[in-house]
mmCIF file of C-alpha atoms in Angstrom:
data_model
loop_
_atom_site.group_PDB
_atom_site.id
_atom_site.type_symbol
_atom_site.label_atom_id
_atom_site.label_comp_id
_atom_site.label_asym_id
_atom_site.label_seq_id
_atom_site.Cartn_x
_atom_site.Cartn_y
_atom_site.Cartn_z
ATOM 1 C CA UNK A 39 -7.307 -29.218 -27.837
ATOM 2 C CA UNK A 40 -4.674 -27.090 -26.829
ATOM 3 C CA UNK A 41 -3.036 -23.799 -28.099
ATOM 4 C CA UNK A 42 -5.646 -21.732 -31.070
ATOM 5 C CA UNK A 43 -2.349 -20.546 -32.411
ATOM 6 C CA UNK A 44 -0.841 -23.841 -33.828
ATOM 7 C CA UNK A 45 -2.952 -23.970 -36.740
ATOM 8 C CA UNK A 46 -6.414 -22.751 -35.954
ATOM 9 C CA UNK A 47 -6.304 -20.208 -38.972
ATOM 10 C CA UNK A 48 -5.533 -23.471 -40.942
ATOM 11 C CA UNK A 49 -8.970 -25.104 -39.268
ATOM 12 C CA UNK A 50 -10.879 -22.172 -40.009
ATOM 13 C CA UNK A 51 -9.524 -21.836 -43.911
ATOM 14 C CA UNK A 52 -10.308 -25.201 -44.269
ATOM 15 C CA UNK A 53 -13.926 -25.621 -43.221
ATOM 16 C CA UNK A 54 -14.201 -22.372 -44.753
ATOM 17 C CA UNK A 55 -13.500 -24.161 -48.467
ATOM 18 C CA UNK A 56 -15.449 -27.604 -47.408
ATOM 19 C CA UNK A 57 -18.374 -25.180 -46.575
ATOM 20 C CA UNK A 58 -18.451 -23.787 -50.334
ATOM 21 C CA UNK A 59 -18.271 -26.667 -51.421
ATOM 22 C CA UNK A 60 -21.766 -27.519 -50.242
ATOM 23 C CA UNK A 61 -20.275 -31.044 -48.320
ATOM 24 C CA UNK A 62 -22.346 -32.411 -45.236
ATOM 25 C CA UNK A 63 -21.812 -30.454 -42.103
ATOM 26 C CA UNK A 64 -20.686 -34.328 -40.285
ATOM 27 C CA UNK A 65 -18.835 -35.218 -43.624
ATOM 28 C CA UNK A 66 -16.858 -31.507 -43.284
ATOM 29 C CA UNK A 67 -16.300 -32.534 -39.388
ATOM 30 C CA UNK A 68 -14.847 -35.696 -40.880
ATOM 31 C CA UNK A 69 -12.454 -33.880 -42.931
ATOM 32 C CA UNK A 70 -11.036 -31.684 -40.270
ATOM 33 C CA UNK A 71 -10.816 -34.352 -38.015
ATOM 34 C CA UNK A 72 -7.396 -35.608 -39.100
ATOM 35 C CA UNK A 73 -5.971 -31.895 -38.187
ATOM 36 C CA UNK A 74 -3.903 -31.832 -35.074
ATOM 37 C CA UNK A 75 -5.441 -30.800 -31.941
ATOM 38 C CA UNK A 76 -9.115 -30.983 -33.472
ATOM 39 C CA UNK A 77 -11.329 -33.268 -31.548
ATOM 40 C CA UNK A 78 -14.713 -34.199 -33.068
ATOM 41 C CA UNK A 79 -16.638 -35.785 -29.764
ATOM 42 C CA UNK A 80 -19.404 -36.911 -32.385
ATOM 43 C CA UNK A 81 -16.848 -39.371 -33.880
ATOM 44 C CA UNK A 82 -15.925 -41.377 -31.308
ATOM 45 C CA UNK A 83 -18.748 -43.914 -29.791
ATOM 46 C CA UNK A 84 -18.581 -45.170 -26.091
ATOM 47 C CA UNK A 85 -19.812 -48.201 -24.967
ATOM 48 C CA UNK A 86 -20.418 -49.471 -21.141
ATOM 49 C CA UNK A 87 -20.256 -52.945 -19.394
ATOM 50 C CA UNK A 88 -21.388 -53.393 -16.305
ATOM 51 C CA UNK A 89 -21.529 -49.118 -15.429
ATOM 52 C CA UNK A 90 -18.312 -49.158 -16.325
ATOM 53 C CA UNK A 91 -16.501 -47.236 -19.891
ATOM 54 C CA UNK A 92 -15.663 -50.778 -21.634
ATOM 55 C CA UNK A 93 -14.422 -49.230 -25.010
ATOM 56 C CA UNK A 94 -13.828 -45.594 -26.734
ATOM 57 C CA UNK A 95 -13.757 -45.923 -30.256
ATOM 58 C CA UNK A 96 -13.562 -43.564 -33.610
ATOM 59 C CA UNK A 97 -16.863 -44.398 -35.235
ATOM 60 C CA UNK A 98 -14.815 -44.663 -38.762
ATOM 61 C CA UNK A 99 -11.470 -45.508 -40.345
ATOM 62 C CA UNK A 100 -10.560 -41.602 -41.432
ATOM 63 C CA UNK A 101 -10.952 -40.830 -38.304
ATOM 64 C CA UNK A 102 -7.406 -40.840 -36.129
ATOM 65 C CA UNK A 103 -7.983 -42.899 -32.981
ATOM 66 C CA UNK A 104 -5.939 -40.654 -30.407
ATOM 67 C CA UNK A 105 -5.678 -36.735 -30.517
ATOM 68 C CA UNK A 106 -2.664 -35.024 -30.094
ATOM 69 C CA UNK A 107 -2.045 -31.318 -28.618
ATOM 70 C CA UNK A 108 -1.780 -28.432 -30.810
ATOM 71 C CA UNK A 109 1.318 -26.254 -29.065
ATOM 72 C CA UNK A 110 2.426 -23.094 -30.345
ATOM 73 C CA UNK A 111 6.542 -23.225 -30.102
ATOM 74 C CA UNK A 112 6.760 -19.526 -29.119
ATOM 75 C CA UNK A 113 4.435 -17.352 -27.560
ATOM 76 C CA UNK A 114 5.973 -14.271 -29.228
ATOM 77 C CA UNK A 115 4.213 -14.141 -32.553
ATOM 78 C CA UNK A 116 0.825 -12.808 -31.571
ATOM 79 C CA UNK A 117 1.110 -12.835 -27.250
ATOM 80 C CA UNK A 118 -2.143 -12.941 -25.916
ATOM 81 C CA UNK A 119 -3.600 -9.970 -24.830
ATOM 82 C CA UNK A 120 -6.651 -7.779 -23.494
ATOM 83 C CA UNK A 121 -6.678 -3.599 -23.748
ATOM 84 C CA UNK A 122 -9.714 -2.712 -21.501
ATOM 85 C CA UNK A 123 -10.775 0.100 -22.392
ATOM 86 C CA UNK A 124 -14.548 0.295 -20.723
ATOM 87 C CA UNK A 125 -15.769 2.693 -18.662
ATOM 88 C CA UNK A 126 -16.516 2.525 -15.100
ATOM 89 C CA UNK A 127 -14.949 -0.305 -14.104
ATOM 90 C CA UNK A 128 -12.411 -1.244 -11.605
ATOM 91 C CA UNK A 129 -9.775 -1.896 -14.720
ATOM 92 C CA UNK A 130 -10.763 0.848 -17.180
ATOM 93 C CA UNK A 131 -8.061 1.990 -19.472
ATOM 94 C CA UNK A 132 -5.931 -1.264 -18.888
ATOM 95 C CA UNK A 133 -4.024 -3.971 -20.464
ATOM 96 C CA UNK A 134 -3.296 -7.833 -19.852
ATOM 97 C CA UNK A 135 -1.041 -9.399 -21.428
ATOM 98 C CA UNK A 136 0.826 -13.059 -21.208
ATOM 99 C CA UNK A 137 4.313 -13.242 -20.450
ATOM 100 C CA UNK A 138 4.781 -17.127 -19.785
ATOM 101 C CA UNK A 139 3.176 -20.484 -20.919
ATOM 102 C CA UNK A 140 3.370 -23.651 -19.267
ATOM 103 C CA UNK A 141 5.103 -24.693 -15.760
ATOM 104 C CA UNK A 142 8.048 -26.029 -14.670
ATOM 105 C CA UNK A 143 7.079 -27.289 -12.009
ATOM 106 C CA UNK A 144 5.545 -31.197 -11.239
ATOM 107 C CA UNK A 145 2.614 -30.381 -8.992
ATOM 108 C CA UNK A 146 0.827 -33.066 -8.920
ATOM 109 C CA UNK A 147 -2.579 -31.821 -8.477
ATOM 110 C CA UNK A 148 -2.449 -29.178 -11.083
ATOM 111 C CA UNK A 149 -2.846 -29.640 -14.531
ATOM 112 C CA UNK A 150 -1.823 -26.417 -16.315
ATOM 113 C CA UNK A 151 1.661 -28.351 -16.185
ATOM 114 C CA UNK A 152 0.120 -31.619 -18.012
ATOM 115 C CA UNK A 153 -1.938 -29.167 -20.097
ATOM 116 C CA UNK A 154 0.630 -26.515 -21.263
ATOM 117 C CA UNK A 155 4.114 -27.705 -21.385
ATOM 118 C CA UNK A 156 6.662 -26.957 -21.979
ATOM 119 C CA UNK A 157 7.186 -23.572 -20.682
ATOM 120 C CA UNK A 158 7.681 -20.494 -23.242
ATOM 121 C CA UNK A 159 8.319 -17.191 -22.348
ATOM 122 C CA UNK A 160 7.809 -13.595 -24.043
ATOM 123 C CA UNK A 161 10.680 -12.001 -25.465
ATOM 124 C CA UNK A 162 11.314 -8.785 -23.706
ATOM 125 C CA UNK A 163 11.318 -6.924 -27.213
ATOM 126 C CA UNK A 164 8.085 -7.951 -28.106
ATOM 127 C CA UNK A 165 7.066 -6.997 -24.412
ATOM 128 C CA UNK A 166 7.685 -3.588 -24.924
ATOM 129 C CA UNK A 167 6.458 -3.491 -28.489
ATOM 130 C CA UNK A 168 2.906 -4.762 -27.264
ATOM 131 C CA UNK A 169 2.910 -2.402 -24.291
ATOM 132 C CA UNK A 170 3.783 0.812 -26.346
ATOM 133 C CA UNK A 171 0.901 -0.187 -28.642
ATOM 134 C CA UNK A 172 -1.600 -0.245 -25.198
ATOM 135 C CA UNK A 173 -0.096 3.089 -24.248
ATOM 136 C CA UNK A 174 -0.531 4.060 -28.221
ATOM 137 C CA UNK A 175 -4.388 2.980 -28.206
ATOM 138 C CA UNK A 176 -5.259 4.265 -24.409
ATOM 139 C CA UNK A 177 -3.478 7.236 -23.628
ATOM 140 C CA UNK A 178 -2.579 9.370 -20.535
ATOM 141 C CA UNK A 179 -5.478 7.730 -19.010
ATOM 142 C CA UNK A 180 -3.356 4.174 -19.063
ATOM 143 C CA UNK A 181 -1.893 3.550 -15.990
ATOM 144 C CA UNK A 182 -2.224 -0.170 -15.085
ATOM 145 C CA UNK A 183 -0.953 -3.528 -16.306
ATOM 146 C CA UNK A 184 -2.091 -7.254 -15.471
ATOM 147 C CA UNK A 185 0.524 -9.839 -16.823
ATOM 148 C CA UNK A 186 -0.454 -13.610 -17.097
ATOM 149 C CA UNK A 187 0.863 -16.907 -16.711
ATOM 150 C CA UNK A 188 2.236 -19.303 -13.751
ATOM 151 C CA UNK A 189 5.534 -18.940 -11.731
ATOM 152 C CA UNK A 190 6.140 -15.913 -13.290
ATOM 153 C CA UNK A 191 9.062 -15.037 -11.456
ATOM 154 C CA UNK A 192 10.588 -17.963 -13.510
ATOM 155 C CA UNK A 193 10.539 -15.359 -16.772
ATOM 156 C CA UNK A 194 14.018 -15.172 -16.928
ATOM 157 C CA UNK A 195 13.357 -11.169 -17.522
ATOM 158 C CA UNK A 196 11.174 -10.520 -14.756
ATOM 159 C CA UNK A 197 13.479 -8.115 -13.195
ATOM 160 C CA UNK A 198 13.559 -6.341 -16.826
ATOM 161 C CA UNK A 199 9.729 -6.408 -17.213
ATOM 162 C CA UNK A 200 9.107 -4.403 -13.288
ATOM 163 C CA UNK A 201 11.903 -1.886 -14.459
ATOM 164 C CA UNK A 202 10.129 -1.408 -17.801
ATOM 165 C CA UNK A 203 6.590 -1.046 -15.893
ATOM 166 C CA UNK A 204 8.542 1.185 -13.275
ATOM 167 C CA UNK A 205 9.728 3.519 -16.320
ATOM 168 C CA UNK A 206 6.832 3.930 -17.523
ATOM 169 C CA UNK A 207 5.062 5.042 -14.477
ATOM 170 C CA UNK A 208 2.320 1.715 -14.490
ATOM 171 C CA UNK A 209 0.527 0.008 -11.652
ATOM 172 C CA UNK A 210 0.903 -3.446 -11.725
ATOM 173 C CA UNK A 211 -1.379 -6.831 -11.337
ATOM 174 C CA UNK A 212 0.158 -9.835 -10.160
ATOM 175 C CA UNK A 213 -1.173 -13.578 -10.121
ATOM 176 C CA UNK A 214 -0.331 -15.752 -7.473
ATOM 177 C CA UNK A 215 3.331 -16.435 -7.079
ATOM 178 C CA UNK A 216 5.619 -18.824 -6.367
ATOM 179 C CA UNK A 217 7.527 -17.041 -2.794
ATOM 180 C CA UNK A 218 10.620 -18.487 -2.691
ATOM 181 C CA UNK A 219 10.716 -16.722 -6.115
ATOM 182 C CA UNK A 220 9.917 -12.865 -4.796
ATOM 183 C CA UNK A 221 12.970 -12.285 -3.450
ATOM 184 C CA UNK A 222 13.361 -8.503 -1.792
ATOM 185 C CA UNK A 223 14.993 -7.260 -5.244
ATOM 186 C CA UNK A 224 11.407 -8.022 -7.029
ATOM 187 C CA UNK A 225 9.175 -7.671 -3.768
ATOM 188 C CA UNK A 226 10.886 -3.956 -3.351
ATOM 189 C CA UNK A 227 10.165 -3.176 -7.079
ATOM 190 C CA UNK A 228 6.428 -4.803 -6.809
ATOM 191 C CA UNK A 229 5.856 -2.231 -4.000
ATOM 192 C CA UNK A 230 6.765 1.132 -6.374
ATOM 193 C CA UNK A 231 4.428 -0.749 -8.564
ATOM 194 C CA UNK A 232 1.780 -0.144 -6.473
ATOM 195 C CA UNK A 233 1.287 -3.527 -5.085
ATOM 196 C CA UNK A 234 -0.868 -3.874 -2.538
ATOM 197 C CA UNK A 235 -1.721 -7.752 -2.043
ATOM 198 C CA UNK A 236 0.424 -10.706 -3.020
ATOM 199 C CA UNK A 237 -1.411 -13.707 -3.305
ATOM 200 C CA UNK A 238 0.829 -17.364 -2.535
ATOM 201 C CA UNK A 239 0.171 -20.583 -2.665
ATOM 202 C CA UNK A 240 1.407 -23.149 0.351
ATOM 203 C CA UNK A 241 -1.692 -25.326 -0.476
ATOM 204 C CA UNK A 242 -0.784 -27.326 2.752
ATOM 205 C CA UNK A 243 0.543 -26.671 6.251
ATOM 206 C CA UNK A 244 3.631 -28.881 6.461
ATOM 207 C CA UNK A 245 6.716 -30.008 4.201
ATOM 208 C CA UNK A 246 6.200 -33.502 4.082
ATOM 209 C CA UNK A 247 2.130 -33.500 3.045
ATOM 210 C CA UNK A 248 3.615 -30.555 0.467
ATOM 211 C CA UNK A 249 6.557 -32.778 -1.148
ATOM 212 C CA UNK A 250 4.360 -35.758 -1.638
ATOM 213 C CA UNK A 251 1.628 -33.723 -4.166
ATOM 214 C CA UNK A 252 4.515 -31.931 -5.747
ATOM 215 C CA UNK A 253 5.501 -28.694 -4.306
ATOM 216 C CA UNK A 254 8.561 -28.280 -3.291
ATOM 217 C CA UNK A 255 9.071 -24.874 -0.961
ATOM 218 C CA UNK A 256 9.161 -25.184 2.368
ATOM 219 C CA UNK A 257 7.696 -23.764 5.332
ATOM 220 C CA UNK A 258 10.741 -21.425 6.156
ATOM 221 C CA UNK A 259 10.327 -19.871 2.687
ATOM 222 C CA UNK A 260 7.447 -18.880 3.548
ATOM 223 C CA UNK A 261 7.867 -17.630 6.758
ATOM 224 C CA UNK A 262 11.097 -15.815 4.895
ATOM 225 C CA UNK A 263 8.834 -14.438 2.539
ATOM 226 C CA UNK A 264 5.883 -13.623 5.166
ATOM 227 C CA UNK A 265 9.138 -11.292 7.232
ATOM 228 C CA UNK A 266 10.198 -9.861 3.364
ATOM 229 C CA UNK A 267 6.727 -8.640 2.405
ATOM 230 C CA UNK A 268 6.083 -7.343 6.429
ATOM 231 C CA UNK A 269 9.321 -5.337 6.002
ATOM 232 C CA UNK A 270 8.333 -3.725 2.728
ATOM 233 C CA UNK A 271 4.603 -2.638 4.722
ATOM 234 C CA UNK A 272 2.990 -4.487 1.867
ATOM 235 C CA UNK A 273 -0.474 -4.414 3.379
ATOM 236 C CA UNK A 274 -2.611 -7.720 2.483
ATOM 237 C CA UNK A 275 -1.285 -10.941 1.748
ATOM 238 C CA UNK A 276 -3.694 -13.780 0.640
ATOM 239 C CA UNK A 277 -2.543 -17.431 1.202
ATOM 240 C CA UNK A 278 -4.326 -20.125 -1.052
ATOM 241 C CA UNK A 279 -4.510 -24.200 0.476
ATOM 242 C CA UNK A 280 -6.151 -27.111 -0.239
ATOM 243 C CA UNK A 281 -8.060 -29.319 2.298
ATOM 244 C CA UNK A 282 -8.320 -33.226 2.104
ATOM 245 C CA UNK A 283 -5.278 -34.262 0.492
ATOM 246 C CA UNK A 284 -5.014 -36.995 3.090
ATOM 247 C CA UNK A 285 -7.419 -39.579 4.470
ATOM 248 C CA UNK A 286 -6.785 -37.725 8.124
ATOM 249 C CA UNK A 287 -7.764 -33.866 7.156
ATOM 250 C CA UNK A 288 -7.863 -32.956 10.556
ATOM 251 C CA UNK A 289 -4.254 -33.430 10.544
ATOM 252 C CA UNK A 290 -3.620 -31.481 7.937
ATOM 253 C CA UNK A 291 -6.078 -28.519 9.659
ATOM 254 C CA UNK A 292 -3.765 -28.855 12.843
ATOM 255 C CA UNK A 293 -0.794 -28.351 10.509
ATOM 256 C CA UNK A 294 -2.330 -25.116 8.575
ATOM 257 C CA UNK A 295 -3.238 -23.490 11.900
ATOM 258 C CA UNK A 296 0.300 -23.941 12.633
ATOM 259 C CA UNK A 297 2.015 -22.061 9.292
ATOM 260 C CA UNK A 298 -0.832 -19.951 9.427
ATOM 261 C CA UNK A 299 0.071 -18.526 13.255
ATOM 262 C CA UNK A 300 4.061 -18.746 12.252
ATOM 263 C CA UNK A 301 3.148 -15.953 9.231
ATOM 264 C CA UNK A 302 0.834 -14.324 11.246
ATOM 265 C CA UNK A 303 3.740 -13.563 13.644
ATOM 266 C CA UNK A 304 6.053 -12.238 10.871
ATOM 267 C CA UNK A 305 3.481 -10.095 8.862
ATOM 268 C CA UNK A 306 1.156 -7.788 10.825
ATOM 269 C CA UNK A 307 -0.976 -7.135 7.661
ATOM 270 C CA UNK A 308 -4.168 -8.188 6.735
ATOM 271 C CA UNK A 309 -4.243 -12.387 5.995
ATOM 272 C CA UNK A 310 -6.588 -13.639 3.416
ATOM 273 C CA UNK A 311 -7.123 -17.385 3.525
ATOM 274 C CA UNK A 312 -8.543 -19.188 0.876
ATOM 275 C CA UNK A 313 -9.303 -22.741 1.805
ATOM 276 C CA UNK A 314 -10.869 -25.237 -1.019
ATOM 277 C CA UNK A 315 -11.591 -28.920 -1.091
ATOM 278 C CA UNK A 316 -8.651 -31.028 -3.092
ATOM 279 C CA UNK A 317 -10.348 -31.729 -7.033
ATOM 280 C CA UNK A 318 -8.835 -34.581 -8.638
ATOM 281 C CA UNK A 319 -7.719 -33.580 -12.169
ATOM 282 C CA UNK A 320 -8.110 -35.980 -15.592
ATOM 283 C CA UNK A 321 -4.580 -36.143 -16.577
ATOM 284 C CA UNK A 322 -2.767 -35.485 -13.868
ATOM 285 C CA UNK A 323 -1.065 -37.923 -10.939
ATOM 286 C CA UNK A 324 -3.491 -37.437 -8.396
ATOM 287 C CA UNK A 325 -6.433 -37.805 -10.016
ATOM 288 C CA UNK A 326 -7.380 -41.262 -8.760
ATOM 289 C CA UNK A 327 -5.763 -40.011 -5.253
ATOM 290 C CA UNK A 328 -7.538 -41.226 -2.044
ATOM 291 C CA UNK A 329 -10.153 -38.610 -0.505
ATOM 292 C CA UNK A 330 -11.232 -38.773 2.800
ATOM 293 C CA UNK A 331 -14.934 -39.099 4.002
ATOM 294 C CA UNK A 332 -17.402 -36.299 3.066
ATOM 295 C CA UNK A 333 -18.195 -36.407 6.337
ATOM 296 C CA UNK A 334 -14.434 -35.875 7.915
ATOM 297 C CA UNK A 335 -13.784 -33.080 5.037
ATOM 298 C CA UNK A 336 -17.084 -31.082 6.190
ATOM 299 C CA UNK A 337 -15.898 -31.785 9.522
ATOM 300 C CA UNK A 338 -12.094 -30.240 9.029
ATOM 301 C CA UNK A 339 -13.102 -27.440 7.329
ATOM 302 C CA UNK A 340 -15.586 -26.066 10.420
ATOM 303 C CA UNK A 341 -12.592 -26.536 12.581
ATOM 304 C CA UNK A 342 -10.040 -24.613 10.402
ATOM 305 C CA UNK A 343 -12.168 -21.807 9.996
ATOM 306 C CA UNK A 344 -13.269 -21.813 13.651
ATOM 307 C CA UNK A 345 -9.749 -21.747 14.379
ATOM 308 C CA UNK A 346 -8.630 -19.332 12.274
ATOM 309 C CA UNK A 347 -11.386 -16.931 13.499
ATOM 310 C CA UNK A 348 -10.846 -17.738 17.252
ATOM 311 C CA UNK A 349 -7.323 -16.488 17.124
ATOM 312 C CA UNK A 350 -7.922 -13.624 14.997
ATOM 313 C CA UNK A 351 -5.568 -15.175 12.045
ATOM 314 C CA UNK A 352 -7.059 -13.730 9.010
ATOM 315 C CA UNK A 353 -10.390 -13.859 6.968
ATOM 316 C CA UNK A 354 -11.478 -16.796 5.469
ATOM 317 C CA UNK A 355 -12.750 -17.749 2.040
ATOM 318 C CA UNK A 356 -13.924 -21.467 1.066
ATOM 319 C CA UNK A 357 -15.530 -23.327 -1.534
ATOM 320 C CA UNK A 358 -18.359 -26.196 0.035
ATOM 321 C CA UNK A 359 -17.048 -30.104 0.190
ATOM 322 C CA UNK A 360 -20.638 -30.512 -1.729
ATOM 323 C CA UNK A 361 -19.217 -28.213 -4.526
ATOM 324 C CA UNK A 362 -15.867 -30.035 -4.426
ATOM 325 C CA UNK A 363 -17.805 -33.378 -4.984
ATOM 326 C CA UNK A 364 -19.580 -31.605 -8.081
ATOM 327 C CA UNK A 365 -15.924 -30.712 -9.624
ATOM 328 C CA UNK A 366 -14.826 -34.217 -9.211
ATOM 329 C CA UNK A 367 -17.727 -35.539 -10.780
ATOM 330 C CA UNK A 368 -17.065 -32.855 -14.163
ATOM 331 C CA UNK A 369 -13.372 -33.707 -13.973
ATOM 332 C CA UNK A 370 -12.836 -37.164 -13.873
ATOM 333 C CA UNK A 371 -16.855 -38.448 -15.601
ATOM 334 C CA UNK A 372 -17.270 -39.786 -18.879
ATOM 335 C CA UNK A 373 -19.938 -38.920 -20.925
ATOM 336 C CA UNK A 374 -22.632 -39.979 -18.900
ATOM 337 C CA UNK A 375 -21.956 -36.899 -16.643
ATOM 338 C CA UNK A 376 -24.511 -35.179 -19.266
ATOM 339 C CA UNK A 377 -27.807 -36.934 -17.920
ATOM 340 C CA UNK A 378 -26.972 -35.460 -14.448
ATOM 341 C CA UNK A 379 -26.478 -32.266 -15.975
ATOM 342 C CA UNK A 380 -29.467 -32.510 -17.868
ATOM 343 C CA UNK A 381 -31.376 -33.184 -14.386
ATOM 344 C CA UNK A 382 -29.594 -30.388 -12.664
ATOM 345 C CA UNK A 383 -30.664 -28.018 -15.543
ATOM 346 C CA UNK A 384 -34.476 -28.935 -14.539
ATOM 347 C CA UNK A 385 -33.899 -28.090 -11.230
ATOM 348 C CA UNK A 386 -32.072 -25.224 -11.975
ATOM 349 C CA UNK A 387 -29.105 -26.140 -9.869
ATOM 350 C CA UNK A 388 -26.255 -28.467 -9.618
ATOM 351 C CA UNK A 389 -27.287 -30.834 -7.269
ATOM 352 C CA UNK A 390 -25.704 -33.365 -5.148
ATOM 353 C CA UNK A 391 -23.674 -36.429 -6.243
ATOM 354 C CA UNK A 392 -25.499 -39.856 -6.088
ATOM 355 C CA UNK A 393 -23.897 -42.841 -5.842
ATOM 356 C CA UNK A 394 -25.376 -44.009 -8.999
ATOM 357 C CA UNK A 395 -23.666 -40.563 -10.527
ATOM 358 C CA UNK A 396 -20.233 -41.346 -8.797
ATOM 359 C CA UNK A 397 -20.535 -44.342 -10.989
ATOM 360 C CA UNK A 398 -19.526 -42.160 -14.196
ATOM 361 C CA UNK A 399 -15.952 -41.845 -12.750
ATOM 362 C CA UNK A 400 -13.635 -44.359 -14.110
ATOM 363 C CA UNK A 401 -11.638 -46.656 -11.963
ATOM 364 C CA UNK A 402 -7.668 -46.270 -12.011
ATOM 365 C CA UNK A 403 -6.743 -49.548 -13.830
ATOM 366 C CA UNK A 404 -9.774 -49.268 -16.101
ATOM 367 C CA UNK A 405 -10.383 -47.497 -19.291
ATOM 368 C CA UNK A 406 -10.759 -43.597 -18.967
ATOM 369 C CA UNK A 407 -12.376 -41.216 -20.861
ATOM 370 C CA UNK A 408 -9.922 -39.152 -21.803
ATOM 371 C CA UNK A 409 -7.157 -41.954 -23.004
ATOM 372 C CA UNK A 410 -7.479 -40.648 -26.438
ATOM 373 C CA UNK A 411 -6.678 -36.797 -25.759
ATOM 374 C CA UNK A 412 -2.608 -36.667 -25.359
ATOM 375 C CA UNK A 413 -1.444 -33.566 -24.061
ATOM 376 C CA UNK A 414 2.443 -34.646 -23.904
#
C-alpha cells in the first residue's frame, strides 16, 4: 500500500531469503507482514451480523492489526518514468516522466490527496539529468515529452521545466490543470510547446456547489482562463465535471449550461465536455455523501447533453449512471463485492447493482472495510 519505492527492494530481498529457506508460502506471507505498507488480505478474517461488516480482524498475533503507508520522502532518487520507444504509434520515440507527487489541495471527492500526501516535487537537476538520458537512448527522432502528476503548475519550477522543454526543441503533453494556475506567462510558453488542447477541471457549474466538495476556483477564473487560452488561438479546450453531487442534479445541469455558455463566449475553439456521474471514494470526505435518485441522475444527464447539443456548446463525452453505480459498489464494498464479481464474470459483463449487492457498502457510523489501511 502506497509508494514501491519505500522499501519494496527490502520486500523483495526478504521473501527472496524466506523462499530459500524452504518456509511455507502463508508462513513467508506471515513474515513479511510486519513490513510497512505490506498488506496480506489472507490474514485478516471478516465477519458479518445482520449483512452488515461486524468485525475485521488479523487472523494471528504476529500479524499488525492496522497497515500503515509506505511513502517515499523524495521523488528524486529514481523519478518514475516511461521512454516509448515503439513503432507506429501515436507516442513513438517519447518519454513520460513524473515531476510531482501528492496534492495540495482538499478536494473532497478525490483521493489522490488522501492517497499520496504530502506533495514532493522533482528537483530540476535531476529533471534534466533524466531527460538528457531519453534524448541519449532515442535520438533525433525524440521530439515529445508527457510529464505526470496533479496541479502541476504548483512545481515550484514549472516555468524552468517549459524553458528547458522549449530549449530543447520538445513537444509537450499536459494533464489536466488547475486554471487559475496557467497564467499567460505558462499558457504562452505551452503554445511554442506545441499545445494544442488543455484539459480543466470545474467539475461543477457554480461557486457555491464547487466550495462545498473542495475546490476552490471560481467561475471568473475560468472564464479568465477561457479569454487567456482564446487569445493565444489555442484550438481545443476540454472541460471535465461531475454530475449528482447534490440531491437536485437538475440544478446543478442548469448551472453547467450556464459556465458552459459564459466560456463558450470567450473561447471560439473547439469545447470538449466530459460529464461523469459523482463516485464516492473509500477514504475520502464524501464517500458516504448523499446521491440523488438513479432515476433523477439518468434524467439530468439527457438534459445536459440535450442542452449542450441544442446550442451548439461543444461535444460531449459521459460515462452511464449504471456504470457510476458499478464504481460505487468497487469503491466503497467489502469483501463480499467478490460473489457479484464472480456472477458478472459468468455473464461476461458487469451487471447491474441489486439491492441485495448495495448491501456490501458499509454504513457511515459502522465499521468499514478499509479502517485498517491508514494512508495519513
Amino acid at each position: 500500500i502506497g509508494d514501491l519505492e519505500d522499501g519494496f527492494i527490502d520486500i523483495l530481498r526478504k521473501l527472496l531469503n524466506l523462499h530459500r529457506t524452504g518456509i511455507p508460502r502463508m508462513e513467508a506471507l506471515k513474515k513479511i507482514s510486519t513490513m510497512r505498507g505490506v498488506y496480506i488480505p489472507a490474514l485478516y478474517r471478516a465477519t458479518y451480523w445482520r449483512d452488515n461488516l461486524s468485525s475485521f480482524h488479523p487472523i494471528t498475533g504476529d500479524t499488525p492489526d492496522f497497515i500503515k503507508r509506505a511513502c517515499a520522502k523524495t521523488i528524486n532518487d529514481d523519478p518514475s518514468k516511461s521512454i516509448l520507444i515503439t513503432k507506429h504509434t501515436k507516442f513513438s520515440c517519447s518519454f513520460m516522466i513524473e515531476i510531482s507527487r501528492g496534492c495540495p489541495y482538499e478536494c473532497g471527492f478525490c483521493l489522490y490527496r488522501y492517497a499520496n500526501y504530502p506533495p514532493r516535487f522533482i528537483d530540476i537537476g535531476v529533471f534534466e539529468k533524466e531527460l538528457q538520458n531519453a534524448k541519449d537512448k532515442l535520438g533525433d527522432k525524440f521530439n515529445h515529452v508527457s510529464i505526470i502528476g496533479s496541479a502541476i503548475a504548483n512545481h515550484p519550477k514549472f516555468l524552468d521545466i517549459l524553458n528547458i522543454l522549449l530549449a530543447n526543441e520538445l513537444n509537450l503533453g499536459l494533464p489536466s490543470s488547475r486554471a487559475e494556475l496557467l497564467k499567460p506567462d505558462y499558457l504562452s510558453l505551452l503554445k511554442k510547446l506545441g499545445i494544442h488542447t488543455i484539459t480543466i477541471a470545474p467539475e461543477v457549474g457554480d461557486d457555491s456547489l464547487r466550495k462545498k466538495i473542495g475546490k476552490d476556483t471560481t467561475t471568473e477564473e475560468f472564464i479568465e482562463f477561457a479569454s487567456n487560452i482564446n487569445s493565444l488561438a489555442i484550438p481545443k479546450l476540454k472541460l471535465y465535471f461531475i454530475l449528482g453531487l447534490s440531491t437536485k442534479p437538475q440544478d446543478e445541469v442548469d448551472s453547467i449550461i450556464t459556465l458552459i455558455e459564459r466560456i463558450h463566449t470567450n473561447y471560439k475553439g473547439h469545447i470538449t465536455i466530459s460529464v461523469n456521474p459523482f463516485t464516492p471514494k473509500a477514504q475520502t470526505p464524501m464517500a458516504f455523501y448523499e446521491l440523488p435518485s438513479e432515476k433523477d441522475l439518468k434524467k439530468a444527464f439527457l438534459n445536459l447533453t440535450r442542452a449542450i447539443y441544442r446550442e451548439n456548446l461543444g461535444e460531449v463525452k459521459s460515462k452511464s449512471v449504471r456504470q457510476g453505480r458499478i464504481q460505487r459498489l468497487l469503491s466503497l464494498g467489502d469483501r463480499r463485492v467478490s460473489e457479484y464479481l464472480t456472477s458478472s464474470l459468468k455473464s461476461k459483463k458487469l451487471r447491474n447493482v441489486s439491492k441485495e449487492e448495495e448491501k456490501f457498502i458499509p454504513t457511515p457510523d459502522g465499521i468499514k472495510p478499509w479502517d485498517h489501511i491508514r494512508l495519513l
